[in-house]
Structures are given as structure tokens and as C-alpha cells.
Coordinates of C-alpha atoms and ligand atoms in Angstrom, one line a residue:
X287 CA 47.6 5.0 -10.3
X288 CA 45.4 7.3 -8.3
X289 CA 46.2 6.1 -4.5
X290 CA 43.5 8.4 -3.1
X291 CA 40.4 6.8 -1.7
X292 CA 37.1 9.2 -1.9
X293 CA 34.5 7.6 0.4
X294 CA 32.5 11.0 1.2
X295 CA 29.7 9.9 -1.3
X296 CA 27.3 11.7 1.2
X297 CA 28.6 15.0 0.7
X298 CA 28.7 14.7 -2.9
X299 CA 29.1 12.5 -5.5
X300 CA 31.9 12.3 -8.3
X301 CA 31.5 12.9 -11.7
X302 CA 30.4 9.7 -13.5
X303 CA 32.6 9.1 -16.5
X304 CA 29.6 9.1 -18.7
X305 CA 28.9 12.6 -17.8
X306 CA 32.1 14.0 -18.3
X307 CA 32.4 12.5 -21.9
X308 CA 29.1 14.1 -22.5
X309 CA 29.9 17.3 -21.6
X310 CA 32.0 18.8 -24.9
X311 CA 28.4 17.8 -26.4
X312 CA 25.8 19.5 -24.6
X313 CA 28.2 22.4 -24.1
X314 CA 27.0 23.0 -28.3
X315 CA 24.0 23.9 -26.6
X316 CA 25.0 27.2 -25.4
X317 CA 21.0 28.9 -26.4
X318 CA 18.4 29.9 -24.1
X319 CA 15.9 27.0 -24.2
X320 CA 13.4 29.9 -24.3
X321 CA 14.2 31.4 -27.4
X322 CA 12.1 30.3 -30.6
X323 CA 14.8 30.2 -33.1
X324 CA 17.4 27.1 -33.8
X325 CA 19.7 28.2 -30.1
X326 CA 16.7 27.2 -28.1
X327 CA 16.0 24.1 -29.7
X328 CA 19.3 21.8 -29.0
X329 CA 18.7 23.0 -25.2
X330 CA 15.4 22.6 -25.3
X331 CA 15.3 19.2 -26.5
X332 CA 18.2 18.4 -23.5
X333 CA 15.4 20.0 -21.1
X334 CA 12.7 17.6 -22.2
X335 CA 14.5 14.4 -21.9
X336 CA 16.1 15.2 -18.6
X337 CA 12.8 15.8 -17.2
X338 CA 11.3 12.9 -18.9
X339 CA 13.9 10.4 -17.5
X340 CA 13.9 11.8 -14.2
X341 CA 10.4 11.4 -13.6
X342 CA 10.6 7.7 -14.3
X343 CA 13.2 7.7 -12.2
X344 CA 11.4 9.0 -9.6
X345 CA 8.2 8.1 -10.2
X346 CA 6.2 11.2 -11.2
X347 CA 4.8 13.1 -14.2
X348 CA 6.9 14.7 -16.0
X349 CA 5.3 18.5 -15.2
X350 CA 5.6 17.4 -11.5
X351 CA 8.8 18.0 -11.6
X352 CA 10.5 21.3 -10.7
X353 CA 13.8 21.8 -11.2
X354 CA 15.8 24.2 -8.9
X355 CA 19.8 24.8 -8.1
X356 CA 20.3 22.0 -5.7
X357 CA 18.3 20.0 -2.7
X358 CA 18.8 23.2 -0.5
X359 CA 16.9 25.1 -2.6
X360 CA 14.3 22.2 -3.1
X361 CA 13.9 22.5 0.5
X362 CA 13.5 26.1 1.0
X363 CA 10.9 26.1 -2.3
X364 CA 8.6 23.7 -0.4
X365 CA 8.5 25.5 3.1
X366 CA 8.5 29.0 2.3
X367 CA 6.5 28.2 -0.9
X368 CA 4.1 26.7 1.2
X369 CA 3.7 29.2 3.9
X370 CA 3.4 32.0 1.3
X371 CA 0.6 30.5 -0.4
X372 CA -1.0 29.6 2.9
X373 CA -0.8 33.8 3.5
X374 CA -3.5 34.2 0.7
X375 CA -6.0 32.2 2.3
X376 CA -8.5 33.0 4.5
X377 CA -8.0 30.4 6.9
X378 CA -4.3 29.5 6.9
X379 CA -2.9 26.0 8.5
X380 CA -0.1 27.3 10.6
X381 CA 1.4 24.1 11.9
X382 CA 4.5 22.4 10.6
X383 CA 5.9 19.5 11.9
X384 CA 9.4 18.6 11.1
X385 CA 11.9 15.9 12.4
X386 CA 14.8 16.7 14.4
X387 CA 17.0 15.3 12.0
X388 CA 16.4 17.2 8.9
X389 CA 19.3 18.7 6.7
X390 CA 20.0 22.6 8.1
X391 CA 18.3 23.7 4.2
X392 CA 15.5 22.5 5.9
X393 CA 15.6 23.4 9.5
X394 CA 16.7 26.7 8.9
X395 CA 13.8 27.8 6.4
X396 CA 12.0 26.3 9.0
X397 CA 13.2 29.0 11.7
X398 CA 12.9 31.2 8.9
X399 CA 8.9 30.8 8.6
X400 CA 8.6 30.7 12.2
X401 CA 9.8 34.4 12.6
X402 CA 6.7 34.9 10.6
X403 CA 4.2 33.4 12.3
X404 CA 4.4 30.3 11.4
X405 CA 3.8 27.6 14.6
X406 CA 6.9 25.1 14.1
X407 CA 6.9 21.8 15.7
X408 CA 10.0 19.5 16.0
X409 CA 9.4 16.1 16.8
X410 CA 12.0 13.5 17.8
X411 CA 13.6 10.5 16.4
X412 CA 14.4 8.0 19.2
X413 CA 17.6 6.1 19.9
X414 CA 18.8 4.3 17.0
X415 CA 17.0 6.7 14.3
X416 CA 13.4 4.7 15.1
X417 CA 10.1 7.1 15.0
X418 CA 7.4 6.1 17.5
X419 CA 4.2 6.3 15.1
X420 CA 1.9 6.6 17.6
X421 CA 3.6 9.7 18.9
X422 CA 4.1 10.9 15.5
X423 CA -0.1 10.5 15.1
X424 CA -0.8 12.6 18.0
X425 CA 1.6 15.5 17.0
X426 CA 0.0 15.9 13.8
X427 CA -3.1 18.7 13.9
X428 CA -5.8 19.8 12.6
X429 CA -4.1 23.1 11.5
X430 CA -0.9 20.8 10.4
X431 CA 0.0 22.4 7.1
X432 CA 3.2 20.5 6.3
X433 CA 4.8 17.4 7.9
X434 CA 8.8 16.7 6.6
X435 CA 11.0 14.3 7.2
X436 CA 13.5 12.7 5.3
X437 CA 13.4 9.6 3.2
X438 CA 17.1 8.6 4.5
X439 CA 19.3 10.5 6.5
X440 CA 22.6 12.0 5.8
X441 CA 25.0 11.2 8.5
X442 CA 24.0 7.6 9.2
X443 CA 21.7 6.4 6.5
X444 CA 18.7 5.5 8.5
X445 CA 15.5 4.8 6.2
X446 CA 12.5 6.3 7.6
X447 CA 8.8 4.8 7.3
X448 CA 7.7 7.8 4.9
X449 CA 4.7 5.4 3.6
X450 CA 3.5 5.4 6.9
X451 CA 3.7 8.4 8.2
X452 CA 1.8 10.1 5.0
X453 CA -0.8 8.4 5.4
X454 CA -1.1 9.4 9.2
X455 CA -0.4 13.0 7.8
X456 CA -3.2 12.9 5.1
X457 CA -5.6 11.5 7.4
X458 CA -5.8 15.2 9.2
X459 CA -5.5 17.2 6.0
X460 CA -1.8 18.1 5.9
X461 CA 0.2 17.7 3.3
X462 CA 3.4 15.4 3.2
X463 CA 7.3 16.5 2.0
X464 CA 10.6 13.9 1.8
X465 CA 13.6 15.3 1.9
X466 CA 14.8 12.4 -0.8
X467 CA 18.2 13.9 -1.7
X468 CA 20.8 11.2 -0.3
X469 CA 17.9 8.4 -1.0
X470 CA 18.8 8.6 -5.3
X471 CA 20.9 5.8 -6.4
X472 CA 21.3 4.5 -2.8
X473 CA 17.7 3.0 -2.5
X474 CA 14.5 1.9 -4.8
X475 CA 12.1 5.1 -4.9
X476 CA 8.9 6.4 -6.3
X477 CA 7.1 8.6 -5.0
X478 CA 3.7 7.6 -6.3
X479 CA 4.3 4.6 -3.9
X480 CA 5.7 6.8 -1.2
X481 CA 2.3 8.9 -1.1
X482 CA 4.4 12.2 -0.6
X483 CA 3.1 15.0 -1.7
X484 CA 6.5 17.0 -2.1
X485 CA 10.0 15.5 -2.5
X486 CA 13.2 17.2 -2.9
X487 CA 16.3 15.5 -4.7
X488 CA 20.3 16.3 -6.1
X489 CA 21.6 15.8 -8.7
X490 CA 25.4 16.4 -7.5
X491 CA 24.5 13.5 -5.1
X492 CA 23.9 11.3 -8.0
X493 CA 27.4 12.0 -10.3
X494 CA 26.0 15.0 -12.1
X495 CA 27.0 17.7 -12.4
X496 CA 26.4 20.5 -9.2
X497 CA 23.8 23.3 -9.4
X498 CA 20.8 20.8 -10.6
X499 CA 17.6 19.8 -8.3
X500 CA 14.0 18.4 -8.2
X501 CA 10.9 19.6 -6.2
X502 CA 8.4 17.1 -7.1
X503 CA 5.4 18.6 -6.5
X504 CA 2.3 16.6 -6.8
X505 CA -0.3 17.8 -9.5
X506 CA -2.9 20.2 -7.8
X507 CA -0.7 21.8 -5.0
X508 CA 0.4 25.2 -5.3
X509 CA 3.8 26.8 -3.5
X510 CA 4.6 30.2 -4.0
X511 CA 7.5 30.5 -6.2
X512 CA 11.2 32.0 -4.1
X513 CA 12.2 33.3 -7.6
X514 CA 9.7 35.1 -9.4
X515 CA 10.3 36.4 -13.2
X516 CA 9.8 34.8 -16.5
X517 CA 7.7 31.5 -16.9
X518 CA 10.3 28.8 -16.7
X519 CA 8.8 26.0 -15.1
X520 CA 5.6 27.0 -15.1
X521 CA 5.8 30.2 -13.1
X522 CA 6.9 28.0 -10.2
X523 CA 10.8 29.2 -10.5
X524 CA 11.4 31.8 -12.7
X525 CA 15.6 32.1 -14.6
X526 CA 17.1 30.8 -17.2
X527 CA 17.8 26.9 -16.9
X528 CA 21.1 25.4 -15.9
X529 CA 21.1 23.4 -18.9
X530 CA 24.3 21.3 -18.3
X531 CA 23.4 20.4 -14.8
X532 CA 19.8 19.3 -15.5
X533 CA 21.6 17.3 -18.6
X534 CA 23.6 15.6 -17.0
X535 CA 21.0 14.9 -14.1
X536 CA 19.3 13.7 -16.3
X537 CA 21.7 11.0 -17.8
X538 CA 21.9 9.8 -14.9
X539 CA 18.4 9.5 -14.4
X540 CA 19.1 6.7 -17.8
X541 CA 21.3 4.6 -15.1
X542 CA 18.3 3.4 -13.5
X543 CA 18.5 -0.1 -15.3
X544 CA 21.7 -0.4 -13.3
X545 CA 20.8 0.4 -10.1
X546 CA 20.0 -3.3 -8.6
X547 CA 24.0 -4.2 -9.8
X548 CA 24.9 -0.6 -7.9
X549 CA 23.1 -1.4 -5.1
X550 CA 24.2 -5.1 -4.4
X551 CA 28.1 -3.3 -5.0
X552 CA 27.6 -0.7 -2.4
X553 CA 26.1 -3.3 0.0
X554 CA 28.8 -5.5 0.0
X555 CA 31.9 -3.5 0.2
X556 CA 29.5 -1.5 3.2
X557 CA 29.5 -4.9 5.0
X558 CA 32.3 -6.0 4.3
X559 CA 33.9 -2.9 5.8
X560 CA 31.9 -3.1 8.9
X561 CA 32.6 -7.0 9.5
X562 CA 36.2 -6.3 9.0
X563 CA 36.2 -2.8 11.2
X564 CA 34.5 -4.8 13.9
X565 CA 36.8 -7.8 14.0
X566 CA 40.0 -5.4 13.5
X567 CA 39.6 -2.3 15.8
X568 CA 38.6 -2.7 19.5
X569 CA 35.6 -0.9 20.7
X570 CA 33.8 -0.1 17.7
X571 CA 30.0 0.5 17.3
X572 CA 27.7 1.1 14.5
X573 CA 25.0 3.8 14.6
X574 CA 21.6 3.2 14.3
X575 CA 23.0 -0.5 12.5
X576 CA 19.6 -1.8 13.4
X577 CA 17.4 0.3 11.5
X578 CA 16.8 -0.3 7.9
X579 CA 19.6 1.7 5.9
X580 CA 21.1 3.0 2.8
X581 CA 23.2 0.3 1.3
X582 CA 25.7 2.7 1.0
X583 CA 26.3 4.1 4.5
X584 CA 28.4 3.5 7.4
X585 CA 28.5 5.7 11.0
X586 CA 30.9 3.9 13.3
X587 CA 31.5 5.3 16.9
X588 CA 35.8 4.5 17.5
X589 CA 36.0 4.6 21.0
X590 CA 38.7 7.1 22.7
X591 CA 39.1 8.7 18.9
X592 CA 38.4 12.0 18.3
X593 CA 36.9 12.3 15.0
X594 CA 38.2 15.7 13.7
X595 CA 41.7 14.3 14.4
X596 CA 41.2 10.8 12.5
X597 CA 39.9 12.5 10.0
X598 CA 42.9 14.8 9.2
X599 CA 45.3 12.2 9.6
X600 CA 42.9 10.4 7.2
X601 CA 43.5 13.3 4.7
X602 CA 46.5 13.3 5.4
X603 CA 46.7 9.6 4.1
X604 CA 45.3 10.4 0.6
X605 CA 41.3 9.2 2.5
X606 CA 38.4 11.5 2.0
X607 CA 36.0 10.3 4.8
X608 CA 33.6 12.8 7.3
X609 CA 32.7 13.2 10.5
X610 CA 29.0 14.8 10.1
X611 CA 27.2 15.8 7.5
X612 CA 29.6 17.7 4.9
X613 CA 27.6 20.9 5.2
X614 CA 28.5 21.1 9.3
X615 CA 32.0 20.4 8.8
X616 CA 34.4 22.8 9.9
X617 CA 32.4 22.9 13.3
X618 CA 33.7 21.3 16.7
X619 CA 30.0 20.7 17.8
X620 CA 29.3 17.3 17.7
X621 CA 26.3 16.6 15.1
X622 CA 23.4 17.7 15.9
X623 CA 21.7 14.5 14.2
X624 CA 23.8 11.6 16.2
X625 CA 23.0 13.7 19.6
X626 CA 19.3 13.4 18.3
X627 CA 19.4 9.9 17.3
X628 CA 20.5 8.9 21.1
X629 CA 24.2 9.4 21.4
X630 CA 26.5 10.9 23.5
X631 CA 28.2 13.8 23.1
X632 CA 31.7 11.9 23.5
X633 CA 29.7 9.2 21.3
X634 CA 29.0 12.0 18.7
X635 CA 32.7 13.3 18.8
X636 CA 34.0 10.1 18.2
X637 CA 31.8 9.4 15.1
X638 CA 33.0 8.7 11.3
X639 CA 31.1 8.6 8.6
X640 CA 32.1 6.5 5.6
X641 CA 29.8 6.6 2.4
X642 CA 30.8 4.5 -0.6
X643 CA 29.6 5.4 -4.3
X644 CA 29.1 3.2 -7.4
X645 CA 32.8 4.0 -8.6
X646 CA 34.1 2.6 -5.3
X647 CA 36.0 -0.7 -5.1
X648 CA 36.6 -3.6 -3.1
X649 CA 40.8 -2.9 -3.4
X650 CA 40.1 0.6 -1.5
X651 CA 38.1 -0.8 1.1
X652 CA 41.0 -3.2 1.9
X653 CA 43.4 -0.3 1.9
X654 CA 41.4 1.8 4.1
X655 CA 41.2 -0.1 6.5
X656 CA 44.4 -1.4 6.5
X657 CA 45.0 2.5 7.1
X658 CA 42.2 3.1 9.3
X659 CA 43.5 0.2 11.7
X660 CA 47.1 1.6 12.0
X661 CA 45.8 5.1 12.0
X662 CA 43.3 4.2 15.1
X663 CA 46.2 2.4 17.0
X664 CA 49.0 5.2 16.9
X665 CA 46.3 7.5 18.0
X666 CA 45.6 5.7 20.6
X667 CA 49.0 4.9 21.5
X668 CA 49.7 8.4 21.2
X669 CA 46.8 8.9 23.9
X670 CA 48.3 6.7 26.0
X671 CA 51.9 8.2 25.8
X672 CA 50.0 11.8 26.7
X673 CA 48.4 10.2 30.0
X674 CA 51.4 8.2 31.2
X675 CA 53.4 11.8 31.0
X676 CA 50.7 13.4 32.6
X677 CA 50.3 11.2 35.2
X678 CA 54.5 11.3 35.8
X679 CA 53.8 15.2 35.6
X680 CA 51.3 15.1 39.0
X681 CA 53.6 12.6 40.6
Ligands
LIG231 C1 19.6 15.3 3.2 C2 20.1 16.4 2.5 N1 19.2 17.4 2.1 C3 19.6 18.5 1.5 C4 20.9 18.7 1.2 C5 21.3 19.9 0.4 O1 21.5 19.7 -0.9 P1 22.4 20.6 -1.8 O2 23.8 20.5 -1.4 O3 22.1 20.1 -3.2 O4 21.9 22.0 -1.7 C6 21.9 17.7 1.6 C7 23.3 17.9 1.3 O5 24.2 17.5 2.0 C8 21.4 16.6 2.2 O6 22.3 15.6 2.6

């Protein structure tokens, strides 16, 4: 039996079974979905059915659809593609606002345009991961090109009011992007009803394979391509497709019928995690736990705990768990996102994030926190230990 618990579904997701036992098949189709003769067709056929299920999963046309590597590059597409095109007019919109809370793909393109000319504005999300709308209305401009923020975030799950805010956007002419890559499976989406103009999304985040992604891009806007060569996706991202990833993307895209069942699973073994935490361990908080969230996420602030160190002792325990967002990992800083969402740095250091999956049980939420509770107290006792000796030390 496999006593190792995986509850890091933010950073990526594992590879659902179906996928795997589709893989021997769709590895036949080894041909370039280009080519006229019998290789292109198996591959070809894969590519049309991905992207048909994956717009009705997301709620688009099926040529709105762009696929790229990953979310990073989904991200990158719609702000550089963006400001590129905006180079050819005569009058370009120069203004893009962005949330502070945005995934670095997106924040760093973002500092990218700007050392081009490009007039960035970052705009705050208040304590607890709440935007103020009004505040939002007044930063928009009349020379706002882009607005982006996230459909859910990352690190703590907060749902932001995208509906709302694109229509605030659109009212002055600028156009609207989501960053919808940890919203798939987690959440009910369409985009249609969302009113976005651009959304990116992952397909590793979703138990496909990695190196697949979306840019919906709404019918009648134009982004300059990053990759420019033959006419794979309609001259909006030129190279050969990564047929196995979009596949398998695209199975999973099927799995929609499921997703009420995966939903009311991930919600209850998140509560139940949280009651428990809460009634176990002293001096636990959750973040932003008031805000509407993923049903899969859980940020808790362990007093006194420093995250890095809970979480290799975690690891240590067989328990794949984070402290930030996967991609920042590595880093002492605290994250960037919980300092913007209203807490302290010590708050921030102290932070773990726990993200459960569809494959996830209610067994290994009972064993992780049976090990999270005795992990958290010899920590702690250790502490203690440490400031009794120091304290004997000075005397
Ligand atoms: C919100 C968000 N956007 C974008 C990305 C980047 O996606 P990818 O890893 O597919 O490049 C991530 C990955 O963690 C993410 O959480």
C-alpha cells in the first residue's frame, strides 16, 4: 500500500488513471497532424476532439480556443500578444491593469511590456483576498488596454468577482483576461457567462498530461502570436502540436459529467480537515476563509511554525504539502500573495497550503492530520526546549 499522501494539487495534478491507460493508444499516433497522408489523420482526429470537448468544457467555440505549452505560456500569449498588436495601431491603449496577486507568468510579462513602454498598473486585493469594486472602477482608463486578474488564486483559493469586474472593464473599452488555470475541475466555469474576453487554463492542473494549455480568445480579437512559423492554430502559435498532452487534456475535458460528485468530494474532506485542524492544533487560522473559495483549497496560518521547516518534516513523513505557490518554492521570502492579501510577514512564514484532488481520500485526511498534529507539537516543543536553554544561557 502506498502510505504517501500527495495533497499539493495546486502545483500540479496527478495523472488520472484514465489517462495513463490511454496513453499506449494515442502514442500510435506518432504523425504530424499536418501532414495530408494516413500519419496525420489518427492525430488529427485526437486534435479535433480535444478541442471540441474542451470548449464545452469551458464554454467557448471550438476555434476560440488556442492551445499553447502550459498556463505560463497562456499568460505570456495574451500580454505580449496584446501589446504587440496594439504597436500596429495608430493610436495604441497603453494601460494595463493587473492584480497584485497574479501568478509570476503573469506579472513578469507584465514587467516585461513595461520595459517597452507599456504604462502598468497594479491594483490591490484587500485583507482577506476582497476587491473593492468601486476602487477597481476608478482605476480603469480610457487608454486601459487590458485588465487581468485571476478567476481563483493559487496559494489560498480565493474566487474573485470576474463577472463584475468585466463588465466595469468593458464599459471603458478595455478588454478583460482570467487567469482560469487552478479554477478547472475545482469550480463551475464558462466563460461565455464570465464575459472575459481572454482566459488562460492547464491541463497538468487537471490530471493530464504536462506541456498542454488553452488561451481562449474570444472571436474578433487579435494578439500577436510569441511563436511565429507554420499555420497551426490559425497563425496564432505556430509548431507542431503536442499531441499527447492536448489528448489527454482533452479526456479530461470528457470528465465534466463528473464534476458536481468531484466537487462535493473535495469539499468535504477540505472541511473536514479544517474543522478537525481547528479543534486539534492551537492557534490556527484560515486565510481569506471568508471569501468564496475553491472547494479544494486550504491556507492555514500555524502559529509559532515555520513553514519551510513543517514542510520538510512533512516530506520527511511520506506528505507532499506547500507553503506558497509551487513555482516560488525554494525561496525563504514569504509569499508575495499572502503579504498582499493582508498578512504578516511572520503570518506569511507560518503559512501552509494544503490542496486536495479528486483522487484524494477521506483515510489520508485522517492520517495527515494525525501527523500534522504530532508534527506541530514536537516543533513546538522543540521551540520551547531552544528558548528555555537560551534563556539558562543569558542567566
Ligand atoms: C494561477 C496560475 N497561473 C499560471 C500558472 C502557470 O501554469 P503552468 O505551470 O502550466 O505554466 C500556475 C501554475 O502554478 C498557476 O497557479
Amino acid at each position: 500500500m502506498n502510505r504517501r499522501i500527495y495533497f499539493d494539487n495546486n502545483a500540479t495534478a496527478p495523472l488520472s488513471p484514465l489517462v495513463a491507460a490511454q496513453l499506449p493508444v494515442w502514442a500510435e499516433h506518432f504523425g504530424n497532424p499536418s501532414s495530408i497522408h494516413w500519419g496525420g489523420r489518427g492525430p488529427k482526429t485526437c486534435l479535433r476532439d480535444a478541442r471540441k470537448a474542451l470548449s464545452e468544457l469551458i464554454g467557448c467555440d471550438p476555434l476560440e480556443a488556442i492551445f499553447t505549452s502550459g498556463g505560463s505560456e497562456a499568460n505570456n500569449l495574451v500580454l505580449k500578444g496584446l501589446f504587440f498588436h496594439h504597436q500596429f495601431k495608430a493610436s495604441p491603449r497603453k494601460h494595463y491593469l493587473i492584480s497584485s496577486v497574479e501568478h509570476p507568468s503573469l506579472l513578469e510579462a507584465a514587467a516585461f511590456i513595461k520595459r517597452l513602454g507599456a504604462d502598468i498598473e497594479i491594483f490591490p486585493v484587500g485583507p482577506g483576498g476582497k476587491i473593492d469594486l468601486e476602487d477597481f472602477r476608478s482605476r480603469v482608463r480610457e487608454d486601459t488596454a487590458l485588465v487581468s486578474c485571476m478567476l481563483a488564486n493559487n496559494e489560498t483559493g480565493t474566487i474573485f468577482p470576474i463577472k463584475k469586474m468585466a463588465h466595469i472593464a468593458h464599459e471603458k473599452g478595455a478588454l478583460f483576461h482570467t487567469d482560469a488555470v487552478q479554477a478547472l475541475g475545482k469550480m463551475y466555469l464558462s466563460v461565455k457567462d464570465l464575459g472575459v474576453d481572454f482566459a488562460s487554463f492547464a491541463g497538468h492542473k487537471f490530471y493530464a498530461l504536462k506541456g498542454a494549455g488553452i488561451l481562449f480568445s474570444k472571436r474578433g480579437h487579435y494578439l500577436e502570436p510569441l511563436i511565429h512559423g507554420g499555420g497551426q492554430e490559425r497563425h496564432r502559435r505556430a509548431g507542431t502540436e503536442n499531441i499527447l498532452a492536448i489528448a489527454s487534456f482533452g479526456l479530461m475535458a470528457e470528465q465534466k459529467k463528473h464534476l458536481e460528485e468531484k466537487l462535493a468530494h473535495m469539499s468535504l474532506l477540505r472541511n473536514t480537515f479544517e474543522a478537525e485542524l481547528l479543534k486539534r492544533i492551537s492557534g490556527v487560522t484560515i486565510t481569506a476563509g471568508e471569501a468564496p473559495r475553491l472547494s479544494n483549497t486550504s491556507s492555514v496560518v500555524i502559529e509559532g511554525i515555520e513553514g519551510e521547516t513543517l514542510l520538510m518534516r512533512l516530506d520527511m513523513e511520506g506528505v507532499a504539502v506547500s507553503t506558497g505557490s509551487a513555482c516560488s518554492a525554494g525561496s525563504p521570502e514569504p509569499s508575495a500573495v499572502l503579504l498582499n492579501m493582508g498578512l504578516t510577514r511572520r503570518q506569511a512564514q507560518s503559512s501552509l497550503r494544503v490542496s486536495f484532488g479528486w483522487y484524494n481520500t477521506a483515510g489520508e485526511v485522517e492520517r495527515f492530520l494525525d501527523i500534522l498534529e504530532r508534527t506541530v507539537l514536537r516543533i513546538r516543543a522543540l521551540e520551547q526546549e531552544r528558548d528555555l536553554n537560551s534563556l539558562e544561557a543569558v542567566i
